[in-house]
Short mmCIF file of C-alpha atoms and ligand atoms in Angstrom, two decimals:
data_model
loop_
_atom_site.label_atom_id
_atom_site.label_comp_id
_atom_site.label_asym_id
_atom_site.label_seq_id
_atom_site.Cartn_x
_atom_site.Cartn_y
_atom_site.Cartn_z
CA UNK S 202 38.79 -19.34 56.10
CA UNK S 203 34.96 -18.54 56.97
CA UNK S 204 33.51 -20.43 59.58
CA UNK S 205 32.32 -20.58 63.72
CA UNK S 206 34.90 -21.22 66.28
CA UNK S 207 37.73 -20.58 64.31
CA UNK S 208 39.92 -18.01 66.67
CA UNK S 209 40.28 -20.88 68.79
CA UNK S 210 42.03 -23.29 65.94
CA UNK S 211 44.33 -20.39 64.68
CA UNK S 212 47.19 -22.19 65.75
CA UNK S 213 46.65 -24.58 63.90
CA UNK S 214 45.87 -22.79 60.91
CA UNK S 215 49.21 -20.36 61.37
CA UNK S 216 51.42 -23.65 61.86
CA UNK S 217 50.21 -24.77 58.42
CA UNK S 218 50.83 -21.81 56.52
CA UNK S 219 53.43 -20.14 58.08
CA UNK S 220 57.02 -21.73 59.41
CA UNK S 221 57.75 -19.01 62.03
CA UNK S 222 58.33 -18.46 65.47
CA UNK S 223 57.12 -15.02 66.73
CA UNK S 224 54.57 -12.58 65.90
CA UNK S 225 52.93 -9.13 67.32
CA UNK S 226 49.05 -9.35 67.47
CA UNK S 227 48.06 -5.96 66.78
CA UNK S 228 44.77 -4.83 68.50
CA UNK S 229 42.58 -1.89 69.91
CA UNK S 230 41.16 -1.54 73.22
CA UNK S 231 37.40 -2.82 72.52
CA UNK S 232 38.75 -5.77 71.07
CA UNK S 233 41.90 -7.05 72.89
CA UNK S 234 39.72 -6.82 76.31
CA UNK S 235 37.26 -9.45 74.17
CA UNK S 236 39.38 -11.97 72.18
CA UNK S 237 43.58 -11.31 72.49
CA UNK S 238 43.08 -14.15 75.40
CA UNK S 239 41.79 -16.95 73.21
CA UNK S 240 44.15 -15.95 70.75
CA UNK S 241 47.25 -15.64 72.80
CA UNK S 242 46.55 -19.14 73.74
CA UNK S 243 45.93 -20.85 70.51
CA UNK S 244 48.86 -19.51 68.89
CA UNK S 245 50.88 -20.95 72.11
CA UNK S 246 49.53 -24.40 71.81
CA UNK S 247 50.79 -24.32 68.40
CA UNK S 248 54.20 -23.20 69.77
CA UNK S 249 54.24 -19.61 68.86
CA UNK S 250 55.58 -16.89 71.00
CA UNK S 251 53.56 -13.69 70.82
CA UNK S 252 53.47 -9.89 72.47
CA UNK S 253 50.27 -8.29 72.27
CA UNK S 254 50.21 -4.47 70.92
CA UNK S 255 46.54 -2.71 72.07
CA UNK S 256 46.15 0.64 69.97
CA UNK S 257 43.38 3.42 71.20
CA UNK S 258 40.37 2.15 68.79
CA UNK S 259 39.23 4.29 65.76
CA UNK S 260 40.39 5.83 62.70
CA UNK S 261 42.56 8.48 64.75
CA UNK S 262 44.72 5.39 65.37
CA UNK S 263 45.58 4.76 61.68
CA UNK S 264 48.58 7.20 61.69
CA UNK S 265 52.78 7.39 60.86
CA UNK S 266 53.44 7.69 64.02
CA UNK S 267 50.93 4.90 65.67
CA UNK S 268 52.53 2.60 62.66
CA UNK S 269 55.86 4.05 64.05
CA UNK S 270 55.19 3.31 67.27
CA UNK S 271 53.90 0.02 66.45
CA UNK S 272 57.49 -0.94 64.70
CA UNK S 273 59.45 0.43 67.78
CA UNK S 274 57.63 -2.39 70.30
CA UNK S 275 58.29 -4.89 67.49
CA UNK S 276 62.04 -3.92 67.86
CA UNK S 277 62.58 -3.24 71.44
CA UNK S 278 60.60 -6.81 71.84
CA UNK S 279 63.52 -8.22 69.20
CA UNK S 280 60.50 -9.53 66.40
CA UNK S 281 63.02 -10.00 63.16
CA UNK S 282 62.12 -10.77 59.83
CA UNK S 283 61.42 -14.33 60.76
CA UNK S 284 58.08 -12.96 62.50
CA UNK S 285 54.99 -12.48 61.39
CA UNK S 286 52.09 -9.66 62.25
CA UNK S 287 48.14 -10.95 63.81
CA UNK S 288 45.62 -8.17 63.38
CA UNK S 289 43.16 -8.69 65.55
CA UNK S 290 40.31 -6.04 64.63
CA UNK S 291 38.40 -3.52 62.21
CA UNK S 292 39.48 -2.35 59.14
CA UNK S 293 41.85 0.25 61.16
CA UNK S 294 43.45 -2.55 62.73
CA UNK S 295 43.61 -4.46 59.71
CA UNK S 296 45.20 -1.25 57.33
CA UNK S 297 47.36 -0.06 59.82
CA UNK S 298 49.06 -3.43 61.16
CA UNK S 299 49.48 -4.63 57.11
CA UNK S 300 51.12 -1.58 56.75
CA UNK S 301 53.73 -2.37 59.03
CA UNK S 302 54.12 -6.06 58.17
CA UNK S 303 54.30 -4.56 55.09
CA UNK S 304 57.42 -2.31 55.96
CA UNK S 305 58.76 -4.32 58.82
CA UNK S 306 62.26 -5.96 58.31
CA UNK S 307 60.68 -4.76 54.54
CA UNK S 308 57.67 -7.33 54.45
CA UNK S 309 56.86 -9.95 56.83
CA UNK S 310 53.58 -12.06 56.60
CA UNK S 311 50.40 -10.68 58.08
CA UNK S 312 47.63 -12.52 59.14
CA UNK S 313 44.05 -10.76 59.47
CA UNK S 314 41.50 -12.10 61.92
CA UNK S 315 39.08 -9.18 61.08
CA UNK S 316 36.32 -8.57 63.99
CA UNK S 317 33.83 -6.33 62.02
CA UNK S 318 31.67 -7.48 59.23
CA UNK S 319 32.91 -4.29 57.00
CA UNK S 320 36.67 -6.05 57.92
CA UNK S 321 35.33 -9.52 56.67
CA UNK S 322 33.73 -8.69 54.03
CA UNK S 323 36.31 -5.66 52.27
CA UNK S 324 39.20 -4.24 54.28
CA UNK S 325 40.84 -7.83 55.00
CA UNK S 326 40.65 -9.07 50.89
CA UNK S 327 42.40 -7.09 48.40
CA UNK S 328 46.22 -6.36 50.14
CA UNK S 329 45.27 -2.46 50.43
CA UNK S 330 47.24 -1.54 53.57
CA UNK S 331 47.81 2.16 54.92
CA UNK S 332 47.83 4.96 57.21
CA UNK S 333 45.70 8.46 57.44
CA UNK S 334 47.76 11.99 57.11
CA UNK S 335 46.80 15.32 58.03
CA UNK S 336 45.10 15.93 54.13
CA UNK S 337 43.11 12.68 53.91
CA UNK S 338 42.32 8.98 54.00
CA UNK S 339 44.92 6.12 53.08
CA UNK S 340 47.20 8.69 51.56
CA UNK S 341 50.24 6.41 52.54
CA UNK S 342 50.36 2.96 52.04
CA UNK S 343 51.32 -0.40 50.48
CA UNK S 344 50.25 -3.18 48.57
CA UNK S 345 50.53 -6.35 50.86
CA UNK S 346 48.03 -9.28 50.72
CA UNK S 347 47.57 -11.19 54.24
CA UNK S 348 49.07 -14.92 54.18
CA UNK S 349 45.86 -15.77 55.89
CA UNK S 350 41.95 -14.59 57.14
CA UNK S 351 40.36 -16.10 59.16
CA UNK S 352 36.88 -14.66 59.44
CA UNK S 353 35.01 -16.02 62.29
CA UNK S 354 31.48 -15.43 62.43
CA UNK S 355 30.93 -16.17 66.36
CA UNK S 356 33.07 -12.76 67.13
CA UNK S 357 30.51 -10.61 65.42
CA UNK S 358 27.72 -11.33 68.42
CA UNK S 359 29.48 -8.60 70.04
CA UNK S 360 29.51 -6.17 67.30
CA UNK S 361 26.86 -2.80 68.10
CA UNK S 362 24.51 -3.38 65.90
CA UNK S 363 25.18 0.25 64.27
CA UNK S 364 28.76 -1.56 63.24
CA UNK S 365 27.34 -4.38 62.14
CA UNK S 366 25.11 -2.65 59.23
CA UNK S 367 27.57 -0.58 58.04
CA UNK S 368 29.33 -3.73 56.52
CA UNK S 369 25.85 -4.18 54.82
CA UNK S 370 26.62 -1.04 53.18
CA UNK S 371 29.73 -2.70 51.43
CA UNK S 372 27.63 -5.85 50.93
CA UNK S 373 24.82 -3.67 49.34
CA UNK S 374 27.61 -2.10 46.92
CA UNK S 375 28.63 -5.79 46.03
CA UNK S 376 25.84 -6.43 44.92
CA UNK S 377 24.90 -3.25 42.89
CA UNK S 378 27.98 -3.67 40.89
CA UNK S 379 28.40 -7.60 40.58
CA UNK S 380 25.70 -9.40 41.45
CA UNK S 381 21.94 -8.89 41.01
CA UNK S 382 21.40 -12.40 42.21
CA UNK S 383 22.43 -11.35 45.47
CA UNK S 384 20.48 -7.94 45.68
CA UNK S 385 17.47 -10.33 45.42
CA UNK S 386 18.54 -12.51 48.03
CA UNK S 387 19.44 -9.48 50.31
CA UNK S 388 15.73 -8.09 49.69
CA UNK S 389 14.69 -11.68 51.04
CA UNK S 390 16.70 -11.30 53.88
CA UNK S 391 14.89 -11.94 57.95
CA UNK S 392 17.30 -12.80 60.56
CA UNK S 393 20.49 -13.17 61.01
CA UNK S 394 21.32 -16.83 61.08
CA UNK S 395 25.04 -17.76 61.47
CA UNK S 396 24.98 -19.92 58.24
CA UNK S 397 23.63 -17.75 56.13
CA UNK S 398 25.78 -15.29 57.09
CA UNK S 399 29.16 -17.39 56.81
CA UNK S 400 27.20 -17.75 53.29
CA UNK S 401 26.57 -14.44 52.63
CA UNK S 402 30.50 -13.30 53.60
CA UNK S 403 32.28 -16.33 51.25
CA UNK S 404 30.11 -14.79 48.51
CA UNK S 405 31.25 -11.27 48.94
CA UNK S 406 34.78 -12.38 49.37
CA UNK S 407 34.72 -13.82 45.93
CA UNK S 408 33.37 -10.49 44.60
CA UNK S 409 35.87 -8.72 45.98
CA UNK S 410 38.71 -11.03 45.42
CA UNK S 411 37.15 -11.73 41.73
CA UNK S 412 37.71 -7.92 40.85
CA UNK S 413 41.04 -7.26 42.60
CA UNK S 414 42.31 -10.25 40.97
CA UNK S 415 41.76 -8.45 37.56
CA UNK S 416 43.26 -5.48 38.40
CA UNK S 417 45.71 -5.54 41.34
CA UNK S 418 47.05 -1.90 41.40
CA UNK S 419 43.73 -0.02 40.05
CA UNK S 420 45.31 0.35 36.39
CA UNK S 421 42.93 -1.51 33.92
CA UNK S 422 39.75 0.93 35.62
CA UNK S 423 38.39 -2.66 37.26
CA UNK S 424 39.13 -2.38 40.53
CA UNK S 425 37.73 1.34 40.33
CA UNK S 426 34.57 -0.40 40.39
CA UNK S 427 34.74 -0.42 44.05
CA UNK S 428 34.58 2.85 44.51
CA UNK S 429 31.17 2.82 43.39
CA UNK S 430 29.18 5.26 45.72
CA UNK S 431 32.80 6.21 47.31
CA UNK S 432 33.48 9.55 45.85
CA UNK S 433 30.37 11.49 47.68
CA UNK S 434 30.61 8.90 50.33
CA UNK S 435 34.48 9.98 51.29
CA UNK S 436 33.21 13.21 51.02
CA UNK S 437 30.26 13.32 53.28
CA UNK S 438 33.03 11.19 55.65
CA UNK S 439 35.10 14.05 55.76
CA UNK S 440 32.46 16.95 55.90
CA UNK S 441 31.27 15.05 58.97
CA UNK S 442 34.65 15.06 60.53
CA UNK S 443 34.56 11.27 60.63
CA UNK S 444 32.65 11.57 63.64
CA UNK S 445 29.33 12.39 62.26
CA UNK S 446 28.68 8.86 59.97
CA UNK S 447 30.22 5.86 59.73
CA UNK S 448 32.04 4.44 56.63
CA UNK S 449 29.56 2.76 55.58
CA UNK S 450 26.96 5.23 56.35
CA UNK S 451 28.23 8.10 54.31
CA UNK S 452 28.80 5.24 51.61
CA UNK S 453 25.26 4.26 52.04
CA UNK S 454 24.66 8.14 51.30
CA UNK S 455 27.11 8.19 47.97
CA UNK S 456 25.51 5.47 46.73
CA UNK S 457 22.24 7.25 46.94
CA UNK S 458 24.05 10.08 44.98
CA UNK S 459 25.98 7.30 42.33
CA UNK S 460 22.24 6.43 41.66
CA UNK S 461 20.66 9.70 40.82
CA UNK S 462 23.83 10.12 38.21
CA UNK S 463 23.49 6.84 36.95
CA UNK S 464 19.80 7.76 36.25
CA UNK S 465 20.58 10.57 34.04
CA UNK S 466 24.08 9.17 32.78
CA UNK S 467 23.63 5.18 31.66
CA UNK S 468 19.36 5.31 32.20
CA UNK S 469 19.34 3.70 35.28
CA UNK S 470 15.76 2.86 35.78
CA UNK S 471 13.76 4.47 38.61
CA UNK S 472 11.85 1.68 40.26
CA UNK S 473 16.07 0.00 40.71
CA UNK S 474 16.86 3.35 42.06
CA UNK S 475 14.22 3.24 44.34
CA UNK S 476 14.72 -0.62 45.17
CA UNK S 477 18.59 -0.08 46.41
CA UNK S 478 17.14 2.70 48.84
CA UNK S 479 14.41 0.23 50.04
CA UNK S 480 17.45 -2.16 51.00
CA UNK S 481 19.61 0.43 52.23
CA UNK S 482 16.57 1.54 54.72
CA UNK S 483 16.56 -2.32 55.53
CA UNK S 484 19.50 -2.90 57.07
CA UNK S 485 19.09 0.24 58.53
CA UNK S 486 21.45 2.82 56.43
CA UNK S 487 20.41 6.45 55.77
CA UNK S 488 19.44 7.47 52.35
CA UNK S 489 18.82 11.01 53.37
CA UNK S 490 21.22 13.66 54.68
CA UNK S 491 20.24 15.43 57.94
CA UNK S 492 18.28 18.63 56.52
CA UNK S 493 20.42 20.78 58.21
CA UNK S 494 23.66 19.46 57.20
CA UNK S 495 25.55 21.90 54.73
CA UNK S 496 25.44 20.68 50.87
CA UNK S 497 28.31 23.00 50.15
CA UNK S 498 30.52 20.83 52.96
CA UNK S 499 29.94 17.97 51.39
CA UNK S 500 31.17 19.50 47.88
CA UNK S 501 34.10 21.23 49.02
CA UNK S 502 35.14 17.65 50.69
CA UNK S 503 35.31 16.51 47.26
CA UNK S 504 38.43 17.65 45.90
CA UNK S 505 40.30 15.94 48.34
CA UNK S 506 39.27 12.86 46.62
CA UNK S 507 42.03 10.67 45.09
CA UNK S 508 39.87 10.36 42.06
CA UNK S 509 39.87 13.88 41.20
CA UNK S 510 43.38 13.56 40.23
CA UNK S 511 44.52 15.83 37.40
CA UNK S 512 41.18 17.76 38.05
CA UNK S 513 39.54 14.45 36.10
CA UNK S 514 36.40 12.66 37.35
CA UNK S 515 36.19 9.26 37.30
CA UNK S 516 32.16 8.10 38.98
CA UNK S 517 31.51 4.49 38.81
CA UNK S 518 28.16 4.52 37.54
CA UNK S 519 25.47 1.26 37.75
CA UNK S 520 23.13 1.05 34.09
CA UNK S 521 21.37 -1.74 36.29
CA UNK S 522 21.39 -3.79 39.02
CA UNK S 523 24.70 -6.74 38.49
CA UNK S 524 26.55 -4.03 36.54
CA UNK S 525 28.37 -1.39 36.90
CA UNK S 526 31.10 1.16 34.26
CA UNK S 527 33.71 4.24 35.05
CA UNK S 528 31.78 6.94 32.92
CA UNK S 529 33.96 9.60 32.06
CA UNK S 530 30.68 11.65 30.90
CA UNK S 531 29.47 12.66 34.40
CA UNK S 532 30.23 16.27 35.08
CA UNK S 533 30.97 18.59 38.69
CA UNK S 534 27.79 19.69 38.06
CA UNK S 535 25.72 16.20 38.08
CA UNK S 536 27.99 15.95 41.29
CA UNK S 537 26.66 18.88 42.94
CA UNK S 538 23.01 18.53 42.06
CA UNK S 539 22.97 14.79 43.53
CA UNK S 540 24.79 16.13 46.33
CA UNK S 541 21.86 18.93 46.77
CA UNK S 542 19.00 16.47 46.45
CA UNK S 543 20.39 13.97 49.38
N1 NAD A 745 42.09 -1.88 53.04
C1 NAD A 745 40.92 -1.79 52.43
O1 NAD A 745 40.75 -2.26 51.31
C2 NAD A 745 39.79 -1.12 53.12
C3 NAD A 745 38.49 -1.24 52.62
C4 NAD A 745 37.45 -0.67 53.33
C5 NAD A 745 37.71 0.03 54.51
N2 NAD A 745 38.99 0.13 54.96
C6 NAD A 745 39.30 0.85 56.19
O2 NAD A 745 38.64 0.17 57.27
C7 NAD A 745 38.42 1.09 58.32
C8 NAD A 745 37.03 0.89 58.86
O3 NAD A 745 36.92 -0.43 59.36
P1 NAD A 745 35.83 -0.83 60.45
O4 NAD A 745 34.52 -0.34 60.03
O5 NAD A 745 36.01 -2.27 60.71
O6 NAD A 745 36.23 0.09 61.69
P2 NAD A 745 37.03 -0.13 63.05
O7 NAD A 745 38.21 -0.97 62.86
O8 NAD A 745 37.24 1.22 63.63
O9 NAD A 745 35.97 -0.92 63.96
C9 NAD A 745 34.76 -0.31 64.32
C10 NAD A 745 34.55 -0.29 65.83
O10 NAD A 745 34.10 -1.56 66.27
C11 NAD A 745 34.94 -2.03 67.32
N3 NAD A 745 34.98 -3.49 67.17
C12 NAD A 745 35.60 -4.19 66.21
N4 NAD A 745 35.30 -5.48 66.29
C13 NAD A 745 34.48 -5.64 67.35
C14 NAD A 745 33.81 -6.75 67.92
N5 NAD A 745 33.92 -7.97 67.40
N6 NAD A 745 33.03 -6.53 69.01
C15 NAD A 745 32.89 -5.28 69.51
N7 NAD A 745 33.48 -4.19 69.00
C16 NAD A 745 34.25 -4.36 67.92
C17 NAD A 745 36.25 -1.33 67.11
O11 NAD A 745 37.00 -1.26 68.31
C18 NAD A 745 35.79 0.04 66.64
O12 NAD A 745 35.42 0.83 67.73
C19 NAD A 745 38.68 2.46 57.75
O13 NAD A 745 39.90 2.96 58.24
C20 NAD A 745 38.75 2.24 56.26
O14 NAD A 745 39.60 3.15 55.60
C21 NAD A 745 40.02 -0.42 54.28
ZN1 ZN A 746 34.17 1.39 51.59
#
C-alpha cells in the first residue's frame, strides 16, 4: 500500500491480512526514537500485542549474530509461530528482520513498513532477505516475500536528504533498464511533491515486482537485470569500506561504468550516455570517483562479486534507454578500463 498517513491505519491493515496475535517490530535507533510510538499504538487498537526490538542503525547491524540475537528476544518474550515480524526501517532493517521471520518457528509472516525511499522503492519488493558475513554482502539469506508494505510517504520528511537521493539512484536504474518513459519524466522532474512521489514509487514497484515476478530465484538471467550498474557499484562499496559512499552512490558510480561498456559492447549512443549522467548529477549522485581514490581498490573488490562465480562475468548492459541484456561478451579488461576512466 502507497499512500500519506498510513503508519497510523496499520492496524487496520495487519487485522485484514493477517489472523494473529503477537509480533516483534524490528527497528534501529534513528527510527524507533521517530515512529515505533505511532506504531505500537495502531497495532494495539487493532488488538495486537507487540515488543519492540531497536538494533544499532547501519549495515554493521545486518549480521548472524544481530539476527541471532534478534530470535533469542523473540523467544525469551514467548513470540511462537502464530506471530508475525514488523520491520520498521531501511533496507538493513528490512533484510535482516525478513531473514528471521524467514527462519523463525521456520517462516512466520513479515510485514515491511520501509522508512527510506531506497527501502520503498527496492529492498521491501522482491522477498530477498539476508545477513552480511565477514567475506561480503547478503552472503546468507532466504527467499521470503513480506505479507504486506506499507510505504508511507509522510515518514520520508525526515529522511537526510543525502538518504533520500540515493533511492533515486535505484529509481534512475529502473528506468535505464525498463522504462524510458520514466527517464523522461525524471529529467522533468522540480520539487518534490508528495503525489508525485507516491506516483513515482507505485511505478517503480511495478518495475521491480514486474521483473522478479519473471524470475523469482535469478535463474532465467531476468532478474539479473537488476544488477545493472551493481557489479562496479558493490565494488566501489567495498573498496570504500562501506563508509566512504552510500549504496546508491557507488551504484550511481557503476552505472557510470555499465555505460561506458555498454557504449563499446551493444552501441550505446553517447548523447544517452551523457543524458543518464546529467540525471544522476540531478538528484545529486556522483558520476566521478574522487581523483585520489585507488582504481586498483576498486578492481580487486571485484572478485568478491557473486557474479563472478565460476570466474564468469555476467554485466547487464543497456543498448538504449527502456532496455537492458546480460552480455556475456564484456571482458575483465572493459571492466578495468571503465573502472580507470571514473
Ligand atoms: N533485499 C533487497 O532486495 C535489497 C535491495 C537493495 C538494497 N538492500 C539492502 O538495503 C540496505 C540499504 O538500505 P537503506 O539505504 O534503506 O539503508 P539503512 O536501512 O541503513 O537506512 C539508511 C539510514 O537512514 C536512517 N533512516 C531510515 N529511515 C529514516 C527516516 N524515515 N528518517 C530518518 N532517518 C531514517 C537509518 O537509521 C540509517 O541510518 C543494504 O543493506 C542493502 O544490501 C536490499
Ligand atoms: Zn542496489
Amino acid at each position: 500500500m502507497v499512500g500519506a498517513g498510513l503508519v497510523d491505519r496499520l492496524g487496520e491493515y495487519a487485522r485484514k491480512f493477517l489472523h494473529r496475535e503477537r509480533c516483534a517490530i524490528i527497528s534501529d535507533g534513528n527510527v524507533a526514537p521517530l515512529l515505533a510510538k505511532r506504531v505500537i499504538q495502531s497495532l494495539a487498537s487493532a488488538d495486537f500485542r507487540t515488543m519492540l526490538i531497536t538494533i544499532p542503525a547501519g549495515e554493521k547491524s545486518k549480521t548472524l549474530k544481530q539476527a541471532g540475537a534478534i530470535c533469542d528476544q523473540m523467544i525469551t518474550a514467548g513470540l511462537d509461530r502464530q506471530s508475525f515480524v514488523v520491520a520498521l526501517g531501511g533496507g538493513v532493517v528490512g533484510d535482516i528482520s525478513g531473514f528471521v521471520a524467514a527462519i523463525y518457528h521456520r517462516g512466520i509472516p513479515h510485514v515491511q513498513i520501509p522508512t527510506t525511499l531506497l527501502a520503498m522503492v527496492d529492498s521491501s519488493i522482491g522477498g530477498k532477505t539476508g545477513v552480511n558475513t565477514r567475506d561480503g554482502k547478503n552472503l546468507i539469506g532466504a527467499i521470503h516475500h513480506p505479507s504486506l508494505v506499507i510505504d508511507d510517504v509522510d515518514v520520508l520528511k525526515t529522511l537526510p536528504r543525502r538518504e533520500f537521493n540515493q533511492g533515486f539512484a535505484e529509481i534512475i536504474k529502473h528506468a535505464i533498464i525498463a522504462d524510458a518513459k520514466m527517464f523522461r519524466m525524471l529529467q522533468g522532474w522540480r520539487a518534490i511533491e508528495a503525489v508525485a512521489l507516491q506516483q513515482l514509487i507505485k511505478r517503480n514497484i511495478k518495475i521491480k515486482s514486474n521483473i522478479v515476478a519473471k524470475d523469482e530465484r535469478d535463474q532465467t538471467g531476468e532478474r539479473a537485470l537488476l544488477n545493472f550498474g551493481h557489479t562496479v557499484g558493490h565494488a566501489i562499496e567495498r573498496a570504500g569500506n562501506y563508509r566512504r559512499f552510500l549504496h546508491g552512490e557507488a551504484l550511481s558510480l557503476g552505472i557510470v561504468a555499465a555505460c561506458a561498456i555498454s557504449i563499446k559492447r551493444v552501441g550505446l549512443a553517447l548523447h544517452q550516455r551523457n543524458a543518464i549522467l546529467d540525471l544522476l548529477r540531478q538528484f545529486g549522485l556522483p558520476t566521478r570517483l574522487p581523483k585520489k581514490f585507488r582504481r586498483g581498490k576498486v578492481f580487486d573488490a571485484l572478485k568478491f562479486d557473486k557474479k563472478f562465480e565460476g570466474g564468469k562475468v555476467r554485466f547487464v548492459v543497456t543498448p538504449r534507454i527502456g532496455g537492458a541484456q546480460v552480455a556475456t561478451n564484456v571482458t575483465l579488461a572493459d571492466i578495468r578500463a571503465a573502472i580507470e576512466d571514473l
